[in-house]
Coordinates of C-alpha atoms in Angstrom, one line a residue:
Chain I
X1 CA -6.8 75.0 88.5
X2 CA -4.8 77.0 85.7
X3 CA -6.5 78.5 83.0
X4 CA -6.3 76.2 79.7
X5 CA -8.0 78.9 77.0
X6 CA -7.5 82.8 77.3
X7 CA -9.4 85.1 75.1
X8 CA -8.4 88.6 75.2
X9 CA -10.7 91.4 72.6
X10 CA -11.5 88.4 70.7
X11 CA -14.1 89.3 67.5
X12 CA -15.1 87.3 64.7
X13 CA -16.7 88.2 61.2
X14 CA -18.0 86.6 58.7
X15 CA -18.2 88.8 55.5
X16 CA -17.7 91.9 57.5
X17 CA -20.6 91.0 59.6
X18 CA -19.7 90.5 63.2
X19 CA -20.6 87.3 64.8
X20 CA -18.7 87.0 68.0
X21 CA -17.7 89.6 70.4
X22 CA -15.8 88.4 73.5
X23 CA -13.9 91.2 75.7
X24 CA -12.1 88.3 78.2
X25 CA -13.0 85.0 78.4
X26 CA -11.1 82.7 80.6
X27 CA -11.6 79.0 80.6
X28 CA -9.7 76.8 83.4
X29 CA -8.5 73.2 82.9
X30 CA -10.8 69.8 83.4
X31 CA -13.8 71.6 83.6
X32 CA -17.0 71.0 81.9
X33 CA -17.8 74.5 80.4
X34 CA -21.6 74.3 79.1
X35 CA -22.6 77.2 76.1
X36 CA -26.2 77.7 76.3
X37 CA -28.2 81.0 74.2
X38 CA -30.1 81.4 70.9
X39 CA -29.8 79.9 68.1
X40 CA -26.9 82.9 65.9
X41 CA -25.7 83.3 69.5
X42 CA -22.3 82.5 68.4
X43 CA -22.2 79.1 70.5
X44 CA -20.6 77.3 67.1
X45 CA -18.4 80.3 66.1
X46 CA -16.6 80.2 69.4
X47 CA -16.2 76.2 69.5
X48 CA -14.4 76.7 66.0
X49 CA -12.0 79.4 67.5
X50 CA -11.5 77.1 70.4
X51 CA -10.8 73.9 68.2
X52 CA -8.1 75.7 66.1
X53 CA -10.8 75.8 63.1
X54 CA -10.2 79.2 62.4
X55 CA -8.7 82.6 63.7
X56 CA -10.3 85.2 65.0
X57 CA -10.9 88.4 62.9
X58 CA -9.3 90.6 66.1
X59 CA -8.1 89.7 69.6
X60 CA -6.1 86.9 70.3
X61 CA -6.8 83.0 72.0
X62 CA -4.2 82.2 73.7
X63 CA -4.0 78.3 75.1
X64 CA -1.9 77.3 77.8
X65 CA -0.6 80.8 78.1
X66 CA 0.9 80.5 74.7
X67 CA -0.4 82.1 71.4
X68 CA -2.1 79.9 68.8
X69 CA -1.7 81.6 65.6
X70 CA 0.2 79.9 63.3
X71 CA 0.6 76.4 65.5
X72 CA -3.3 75.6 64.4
X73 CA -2.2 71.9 63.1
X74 CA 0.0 71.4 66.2
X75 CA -2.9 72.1 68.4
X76 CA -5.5 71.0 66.8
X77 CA -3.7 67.1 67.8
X78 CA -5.0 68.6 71.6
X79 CA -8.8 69.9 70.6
X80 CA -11.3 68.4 68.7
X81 CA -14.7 69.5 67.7
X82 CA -18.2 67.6 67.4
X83 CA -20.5 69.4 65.5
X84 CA -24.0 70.5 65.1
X85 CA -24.2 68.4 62.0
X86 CA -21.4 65.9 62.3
X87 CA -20.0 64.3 58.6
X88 CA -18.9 60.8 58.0
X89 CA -16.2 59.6 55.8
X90 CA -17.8 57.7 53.1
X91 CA -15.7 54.8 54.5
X92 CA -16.7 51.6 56.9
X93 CA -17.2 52.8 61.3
X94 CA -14.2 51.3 61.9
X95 CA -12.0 53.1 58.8
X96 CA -14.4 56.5 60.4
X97 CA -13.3 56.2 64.0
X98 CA -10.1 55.0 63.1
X99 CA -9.0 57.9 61.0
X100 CA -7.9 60.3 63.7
X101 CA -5.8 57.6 65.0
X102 CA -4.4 56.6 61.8
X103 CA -3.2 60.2 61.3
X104 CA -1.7 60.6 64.6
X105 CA 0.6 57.4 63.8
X106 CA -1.3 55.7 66.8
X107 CA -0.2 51.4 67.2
X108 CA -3.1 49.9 68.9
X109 CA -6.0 51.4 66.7
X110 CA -8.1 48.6 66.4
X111 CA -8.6 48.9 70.4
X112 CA -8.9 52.1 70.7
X113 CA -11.9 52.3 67.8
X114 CA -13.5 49.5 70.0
X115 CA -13.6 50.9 73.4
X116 CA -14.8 54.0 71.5
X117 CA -17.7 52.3 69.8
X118 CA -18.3 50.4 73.3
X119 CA -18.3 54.4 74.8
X120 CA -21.3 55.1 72.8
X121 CA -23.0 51.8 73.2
X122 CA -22.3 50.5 69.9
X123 CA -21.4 47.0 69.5
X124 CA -18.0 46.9 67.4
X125 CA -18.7 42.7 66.1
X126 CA -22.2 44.7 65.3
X127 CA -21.1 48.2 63.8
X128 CA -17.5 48.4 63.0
X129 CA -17.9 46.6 59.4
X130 CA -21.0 48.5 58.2
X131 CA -20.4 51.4 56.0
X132 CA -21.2 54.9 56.2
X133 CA -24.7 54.2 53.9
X134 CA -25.7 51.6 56.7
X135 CA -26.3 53.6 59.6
X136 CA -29.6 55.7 61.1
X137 CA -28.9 59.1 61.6
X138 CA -28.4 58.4 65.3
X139 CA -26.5 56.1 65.1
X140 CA -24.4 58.3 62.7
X141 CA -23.9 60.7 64.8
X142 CA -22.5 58.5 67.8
X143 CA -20.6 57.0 65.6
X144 CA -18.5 60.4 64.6
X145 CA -18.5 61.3 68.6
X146 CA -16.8 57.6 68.6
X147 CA -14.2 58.8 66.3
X148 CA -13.5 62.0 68.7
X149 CA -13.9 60.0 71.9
X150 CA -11.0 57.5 70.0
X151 CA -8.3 60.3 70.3
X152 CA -8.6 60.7 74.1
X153 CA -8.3 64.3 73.1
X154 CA -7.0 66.8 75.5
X155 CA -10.0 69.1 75.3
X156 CA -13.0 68.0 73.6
X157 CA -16.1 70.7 72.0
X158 CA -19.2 69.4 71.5
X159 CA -21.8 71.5 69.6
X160 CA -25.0 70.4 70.4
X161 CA -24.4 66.6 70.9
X162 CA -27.8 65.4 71.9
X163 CA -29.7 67.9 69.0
X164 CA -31.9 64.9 67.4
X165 CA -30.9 61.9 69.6
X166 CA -33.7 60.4 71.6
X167 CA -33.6 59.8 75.3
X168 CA -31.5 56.9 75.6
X169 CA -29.1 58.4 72.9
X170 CA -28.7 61.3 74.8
X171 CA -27.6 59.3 77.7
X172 CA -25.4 57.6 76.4
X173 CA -23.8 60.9 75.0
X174 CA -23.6 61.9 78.7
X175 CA -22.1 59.0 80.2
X176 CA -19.3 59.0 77.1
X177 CA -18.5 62.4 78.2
X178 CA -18.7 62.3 81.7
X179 CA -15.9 59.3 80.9
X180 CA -13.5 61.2 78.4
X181 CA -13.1 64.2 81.2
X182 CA -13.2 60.7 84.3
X183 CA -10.8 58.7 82.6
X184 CA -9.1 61.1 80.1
X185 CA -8.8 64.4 82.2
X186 CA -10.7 66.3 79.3
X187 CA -12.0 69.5 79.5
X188 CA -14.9 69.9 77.9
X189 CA -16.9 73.0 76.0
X190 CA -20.7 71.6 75.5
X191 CA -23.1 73.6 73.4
X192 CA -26.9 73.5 73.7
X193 CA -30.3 74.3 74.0
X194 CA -31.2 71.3 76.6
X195 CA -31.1 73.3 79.6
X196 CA -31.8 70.1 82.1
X197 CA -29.1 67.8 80.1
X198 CA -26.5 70.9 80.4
X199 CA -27.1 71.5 84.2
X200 CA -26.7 67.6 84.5
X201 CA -23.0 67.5 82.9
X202 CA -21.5 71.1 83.6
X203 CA -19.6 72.6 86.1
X204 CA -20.2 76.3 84.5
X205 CA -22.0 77.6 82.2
X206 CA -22.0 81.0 79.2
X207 CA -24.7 82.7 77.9
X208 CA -24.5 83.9 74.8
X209 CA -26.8 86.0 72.9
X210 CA -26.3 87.7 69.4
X211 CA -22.7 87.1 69.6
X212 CA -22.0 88.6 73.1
X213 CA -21.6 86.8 76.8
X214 CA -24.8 87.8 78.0
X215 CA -26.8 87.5 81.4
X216 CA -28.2 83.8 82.3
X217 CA -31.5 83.3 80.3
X218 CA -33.2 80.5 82.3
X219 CA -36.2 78.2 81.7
X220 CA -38.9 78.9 84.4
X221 CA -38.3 77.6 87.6
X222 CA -34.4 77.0 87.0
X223 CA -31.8 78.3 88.6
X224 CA -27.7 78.4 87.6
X225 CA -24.9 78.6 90.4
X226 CA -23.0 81.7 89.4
X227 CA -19.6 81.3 87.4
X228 CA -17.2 78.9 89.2
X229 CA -14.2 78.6 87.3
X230 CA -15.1 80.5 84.2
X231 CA -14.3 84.6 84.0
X232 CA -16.0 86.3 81.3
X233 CA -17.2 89.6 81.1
X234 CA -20.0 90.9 79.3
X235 CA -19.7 92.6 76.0
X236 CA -22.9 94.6 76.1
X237 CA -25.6 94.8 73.7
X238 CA -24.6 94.9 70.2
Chain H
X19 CA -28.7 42.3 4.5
X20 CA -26.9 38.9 3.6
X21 CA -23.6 40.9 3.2
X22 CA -23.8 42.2 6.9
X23 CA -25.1 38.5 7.9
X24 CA -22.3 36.9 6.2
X25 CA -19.8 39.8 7.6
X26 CA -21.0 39.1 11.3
X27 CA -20.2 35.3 10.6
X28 CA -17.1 36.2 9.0
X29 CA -16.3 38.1 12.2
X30 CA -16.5 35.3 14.4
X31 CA -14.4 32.7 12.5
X32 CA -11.8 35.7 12.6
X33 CA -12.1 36.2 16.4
X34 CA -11.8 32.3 16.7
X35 CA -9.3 31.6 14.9
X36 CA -7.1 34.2 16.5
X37 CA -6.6 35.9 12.8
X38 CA -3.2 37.6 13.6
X39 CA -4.2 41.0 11.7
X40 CA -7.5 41.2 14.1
X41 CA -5.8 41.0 17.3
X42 CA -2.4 43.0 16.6
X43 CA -4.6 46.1 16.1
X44 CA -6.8 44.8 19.6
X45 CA -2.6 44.7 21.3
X46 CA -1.8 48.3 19.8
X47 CA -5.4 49.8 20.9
X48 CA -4.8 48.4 24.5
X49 CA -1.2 49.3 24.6
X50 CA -1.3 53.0 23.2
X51 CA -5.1 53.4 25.7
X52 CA -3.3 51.8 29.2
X53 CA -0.3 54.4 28.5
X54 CA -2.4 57.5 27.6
X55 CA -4.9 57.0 30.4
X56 CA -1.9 56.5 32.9
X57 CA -0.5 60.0 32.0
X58 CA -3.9 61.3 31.7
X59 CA -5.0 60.0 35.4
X60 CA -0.8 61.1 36.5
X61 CA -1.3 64.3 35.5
X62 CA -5.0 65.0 35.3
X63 CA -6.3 64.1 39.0
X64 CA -3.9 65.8 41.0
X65 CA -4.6 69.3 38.2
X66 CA -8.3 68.9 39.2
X67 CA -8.2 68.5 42.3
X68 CA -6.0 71.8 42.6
X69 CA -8.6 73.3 40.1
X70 CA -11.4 72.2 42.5
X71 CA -9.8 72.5 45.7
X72 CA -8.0 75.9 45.3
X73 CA -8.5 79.4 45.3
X74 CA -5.7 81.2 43.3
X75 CA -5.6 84.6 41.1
X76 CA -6.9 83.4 37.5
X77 CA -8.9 80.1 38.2
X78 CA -12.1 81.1 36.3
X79 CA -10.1 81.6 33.0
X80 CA -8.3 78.2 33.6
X81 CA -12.0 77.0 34.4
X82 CA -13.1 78.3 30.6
X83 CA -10.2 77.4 29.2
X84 CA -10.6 73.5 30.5
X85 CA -13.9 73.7 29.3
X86 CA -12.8 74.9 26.2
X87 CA -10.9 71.9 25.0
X88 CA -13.3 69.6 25.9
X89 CA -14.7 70.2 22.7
X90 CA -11.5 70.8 21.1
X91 CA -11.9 69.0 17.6
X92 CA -9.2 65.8 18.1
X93 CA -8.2 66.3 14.1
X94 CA -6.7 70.2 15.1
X95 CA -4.9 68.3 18.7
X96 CA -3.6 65.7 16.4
X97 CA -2.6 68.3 13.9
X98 CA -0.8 70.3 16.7
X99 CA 0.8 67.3 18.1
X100 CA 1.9 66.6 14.7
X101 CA 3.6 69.7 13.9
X102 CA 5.5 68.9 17.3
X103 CA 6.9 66.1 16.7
X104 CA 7.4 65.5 13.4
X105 CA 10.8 65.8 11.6
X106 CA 11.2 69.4 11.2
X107 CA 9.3 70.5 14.4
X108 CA 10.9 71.7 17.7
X109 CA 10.3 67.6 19.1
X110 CA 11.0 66.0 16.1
X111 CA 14.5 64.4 17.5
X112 CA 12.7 62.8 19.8
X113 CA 11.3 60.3 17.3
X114 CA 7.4 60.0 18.2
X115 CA 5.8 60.7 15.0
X116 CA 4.1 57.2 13.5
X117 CA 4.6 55.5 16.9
X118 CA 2.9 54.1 19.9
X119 CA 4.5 56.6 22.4
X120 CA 3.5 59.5 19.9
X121 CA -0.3 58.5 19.4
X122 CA -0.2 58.1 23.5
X123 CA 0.8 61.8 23.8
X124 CA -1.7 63.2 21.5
X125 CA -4.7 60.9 23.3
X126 CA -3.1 62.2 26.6
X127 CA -4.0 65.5 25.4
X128 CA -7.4 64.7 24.1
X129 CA -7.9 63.1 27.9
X130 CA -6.6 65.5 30.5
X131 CA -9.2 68.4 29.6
X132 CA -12.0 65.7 30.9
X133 CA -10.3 64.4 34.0
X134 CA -9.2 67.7 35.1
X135 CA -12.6 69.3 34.5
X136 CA -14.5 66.1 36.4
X137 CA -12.1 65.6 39.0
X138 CA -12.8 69.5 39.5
X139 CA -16.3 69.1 39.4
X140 CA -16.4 66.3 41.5
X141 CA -14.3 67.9 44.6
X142 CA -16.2 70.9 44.4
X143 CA -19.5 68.7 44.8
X144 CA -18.2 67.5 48.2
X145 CA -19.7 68.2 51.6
X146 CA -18.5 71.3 53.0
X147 CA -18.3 69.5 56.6
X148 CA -15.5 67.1 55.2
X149 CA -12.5 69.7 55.6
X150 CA -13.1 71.1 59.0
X151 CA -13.6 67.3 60.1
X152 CA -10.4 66.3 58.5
X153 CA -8.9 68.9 60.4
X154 CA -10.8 68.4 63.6
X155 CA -9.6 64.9 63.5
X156 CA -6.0 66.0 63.2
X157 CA -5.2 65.9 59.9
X158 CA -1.9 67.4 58.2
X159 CA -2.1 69.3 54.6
X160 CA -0.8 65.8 53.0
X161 CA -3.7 63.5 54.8
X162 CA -6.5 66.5 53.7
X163 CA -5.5 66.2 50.0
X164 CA -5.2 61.9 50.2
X165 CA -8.9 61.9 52.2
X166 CA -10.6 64.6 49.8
X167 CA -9.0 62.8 46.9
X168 CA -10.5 59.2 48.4
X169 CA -13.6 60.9 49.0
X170 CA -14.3 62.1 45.8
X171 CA -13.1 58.4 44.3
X172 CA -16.5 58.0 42.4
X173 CA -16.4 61.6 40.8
X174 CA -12.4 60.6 39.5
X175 CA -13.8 57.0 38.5
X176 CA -16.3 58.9 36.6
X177 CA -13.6 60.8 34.7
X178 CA -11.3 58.4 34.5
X179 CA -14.3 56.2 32.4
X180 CA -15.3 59.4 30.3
X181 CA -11.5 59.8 29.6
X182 CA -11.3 55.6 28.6
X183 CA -14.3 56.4 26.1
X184 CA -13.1 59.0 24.0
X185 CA -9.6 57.8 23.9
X186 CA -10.0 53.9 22.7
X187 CA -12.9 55.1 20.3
X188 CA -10.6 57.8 19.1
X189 CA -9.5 57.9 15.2
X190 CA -8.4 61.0 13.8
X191 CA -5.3 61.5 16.5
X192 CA -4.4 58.0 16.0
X193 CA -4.4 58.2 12.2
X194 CA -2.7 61.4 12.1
X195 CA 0.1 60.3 14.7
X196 CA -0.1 56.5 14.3
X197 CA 0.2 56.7 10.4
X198 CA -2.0 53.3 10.6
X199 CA 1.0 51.4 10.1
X200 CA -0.1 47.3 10.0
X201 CA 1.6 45.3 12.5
X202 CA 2.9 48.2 14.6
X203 CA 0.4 51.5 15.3
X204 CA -2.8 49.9 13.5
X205 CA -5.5 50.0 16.0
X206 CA -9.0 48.6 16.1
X207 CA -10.8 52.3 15.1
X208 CA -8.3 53.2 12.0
X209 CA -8.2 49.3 11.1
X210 CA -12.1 49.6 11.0
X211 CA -11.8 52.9 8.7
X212 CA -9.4 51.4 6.6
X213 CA -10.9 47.8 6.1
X214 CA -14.2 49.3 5.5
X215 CA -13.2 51.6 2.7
X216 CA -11.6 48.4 1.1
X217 CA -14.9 46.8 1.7
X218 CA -14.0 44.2 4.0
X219 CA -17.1 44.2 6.4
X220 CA -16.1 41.2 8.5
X221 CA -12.7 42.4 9.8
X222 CA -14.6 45.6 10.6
X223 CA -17.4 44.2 12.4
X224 CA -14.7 42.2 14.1
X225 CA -12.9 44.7 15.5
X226 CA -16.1 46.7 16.6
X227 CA -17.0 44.0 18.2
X228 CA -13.8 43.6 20.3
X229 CA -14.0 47.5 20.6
X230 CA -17.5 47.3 22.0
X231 CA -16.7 44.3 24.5
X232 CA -13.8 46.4 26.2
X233 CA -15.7 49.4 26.4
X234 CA -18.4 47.3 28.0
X235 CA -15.8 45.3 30.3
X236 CA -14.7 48.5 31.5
X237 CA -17.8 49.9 32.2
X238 CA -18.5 47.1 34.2
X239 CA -15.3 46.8 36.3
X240 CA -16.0 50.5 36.8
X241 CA -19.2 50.3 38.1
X242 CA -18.7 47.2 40.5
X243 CA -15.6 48.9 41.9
X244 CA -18.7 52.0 42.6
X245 CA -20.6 49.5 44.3
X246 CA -18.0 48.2 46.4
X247 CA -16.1 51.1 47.5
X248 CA -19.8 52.8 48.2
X249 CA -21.0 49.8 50.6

């Protein structure tokens, strides 16, 4: 496997307060890469660097061996990010899943939104007509991983997917995953606190802690393979 | 009270009938109002959004300044506009003074302070989620501005009906530009001013009436569009 991300003295700030400090990071392709620490770990600040969201204050990501500054728009056609709190378009499901595609110039949208909907076990003759205003906040929030699972992106980041979704939500956000990296070839950056779900769906796994790759922090009774295809070392204690 | 009885049944027969007078100042208000709200939407959405959207050296004191002619007295715009385009001032070739083109330009201006200072309000009131998942989904700079634009539609529809209000109940600019010429830049609010000072109540309550129904009509499309575009 070839390494898709690179990150090289990478550090972050947000009003001159550091939030992310990452030495080397190395992330290889069509793996499923889990993030799991504290909440103001810096598990959301390093999903936006690697979706192109924003540039790092120092260092440099590299992806595919090629720099990314200044080809953010370019790339961001390859990554796509789910987040914490994901926002809907105050538009129909279908105009919401379909937006991505629409902007990409893609033919056979009205497809694509249905097998996404069908991905997160929502019925398209049920869902795709009811507006944003209709929809619980679960179903919400499957309904905007629809609209990233539509693009068949290249690598897809997910920031705590399951945060609020019951059992059988959650499941379904497993199985639609599991199926974009299956069918798709994604590689896939996963974010959360759901130590069990994480170890279910990743091939690796980061700790982060107050902004730095840290040592494994596991629930009792848990163990974690060490690193397979992930090299990062440690930035020490802030 | 029998005068204003028999003025409101006056009124009606007039509306009725068609009366010729009544209805060419309805024609000039809706003429002169579709073209000043088409410049003021033209110009005003995509200036508010900027203001709004934007970060750029100076954007408080356009803020304030905005602001400030929101309450700018429309007898001192239409004045201004005057001196502009009458004979001797730097426009006056251009021929606008006592037409329908000229009154349009001076209600433009008494418009565009609102939209731009709505339409600003009403993109800064959106969700700070929507532009990183615009540009999560793969949008371009063109496809950012379209979808914040869409998604701020009821703030602008807002504006745009604030706008409507002030500029087909507007008199002084009309007067001023217009010259309340029958037949040709007479609309409903100076014919009201000008029939009532001659005392003829029914014309007046006439025209108030059609007045009233349009700003009511509009009102209404305005708010089922709302409704619509929000299920």
């Amino acid at each position: 496997m070839s390494a898709l991300y690179e990150l090289a003295d990478v550090v972050q700030r947000y009003d001159d307060r550091e939030v992310l400090r990452i030495p080397a990071l190395s992330i290889e392709s069509g793996i499923i890469l889990g993030l799991a620490g504290p909440n103001g770990g810096g598990k959301s600040t390093l999903l936006r660097l690697l979706a192109f969201l924003e540039a790092p204050a120092e260092g440099e990501v590299r992806y595919r061996g090629e720099p990314t500054r200044g080809r953010e728009y370019a790339l961001r056609g390859e990554a796509t990010c789910f987040p914490q709190e994901p926002y809907l378009l105050k538009r129909t499901v279908r105009a919401n899943v379909g937006f991505g595609l629409s902007v990409r110039g893609v033919a056979d949208i009205r497809e694509r939104v249905d097998a996404a909907l069908w991905q997160v076990g929502l019925d398209p003759a049920r869902f795709s007509g009811r507006s944003w205003r209709q929809l619980s906040g679960g179903e919400a929030k499957r309904v905007a991983l629809a609209a990233r699972l539509a693009l068949r992106p290249r690598v897809l980041l997910l920031d705590e997917p399951t945060a609020n979704l019951d059992k059988d939500s959650a499941e379904l956000v497993r199985r639609a995953v599991l199926t974009a990296r299956e069918r798709d070839g994604a590689t896939l950056v996963v974010s959360g606190h759901d130590q069990p779900w994480l170890r279910a769906i990743c091939d690796d796994m980061l700790w982060l802690r107050e902004g730095r790759v840290s040592a494994p922090v596991l629930e009792q009774g848990h163990s974690w393979p060490a690193a397979a295809s992930t090299q990062a070392s440690e930035g020490g204690q802030p | 009270m029998n005068y204003i009885l028999d003025g409101l049944r006056q009124a009606f027969v007039l509306l009725v009938n068609g009366d010729p007078e009544t209805f060419s100042a309805v024609a000039t208000t809706l003429i002169v109002t579709f073209e000043a709200m088409a410049a003021t939407l033209a110009l005003g959405a995509p200036a508010g959004f900027l203001l709004g959207y934007a970060s750029f050296p100076g954007k408080r004191a356009v803020r304030l300044t905005v602001e400030t002619f929101l309450s700018f007295p429309t007898v001192v715009i239409g004045l201004v506009v005057y001196a502009f385009v009458s004979r001797r001032g730097p426009l006056g070739e251009w021929g606008l003074l006592f037409t329908v083109p000229g009154m349009a330009v001076g209600l433009t201006i008494l418009g565009l302070p609102i939209v731009i200072a709505l339409t600003a309000q009403a993109v800064e009131n959106l969700d700070r989620r929507l532009r990183p998942t615009l540009l999560t989904l793969g949008a371009r700079p063109r496809h950012v501005f379209f979808a914040t634009l869409a998604e701020a539609r009821f703030g602008i529809m807002l504006a745009a009906t604030a706008a409507f209000g002030r500029i087909v109940s507007e008199i002084g600019i009309s007067m001023m530009l217009g010259g309340n010429i029958k037949w040709d830049t007479r609309t409903i609010t100076t014919a009201i001013a000008l029939e009532t000072g001659k005392g003829e109540f029914a014309t007046g309550i006439a025209l108030g009436m059609v007045l009233m129904a349009i700003a009511f009509l509009v009102n209404l499309a305005a708010t089922a569009t709302r409704r619509r575009s929000a299920a």
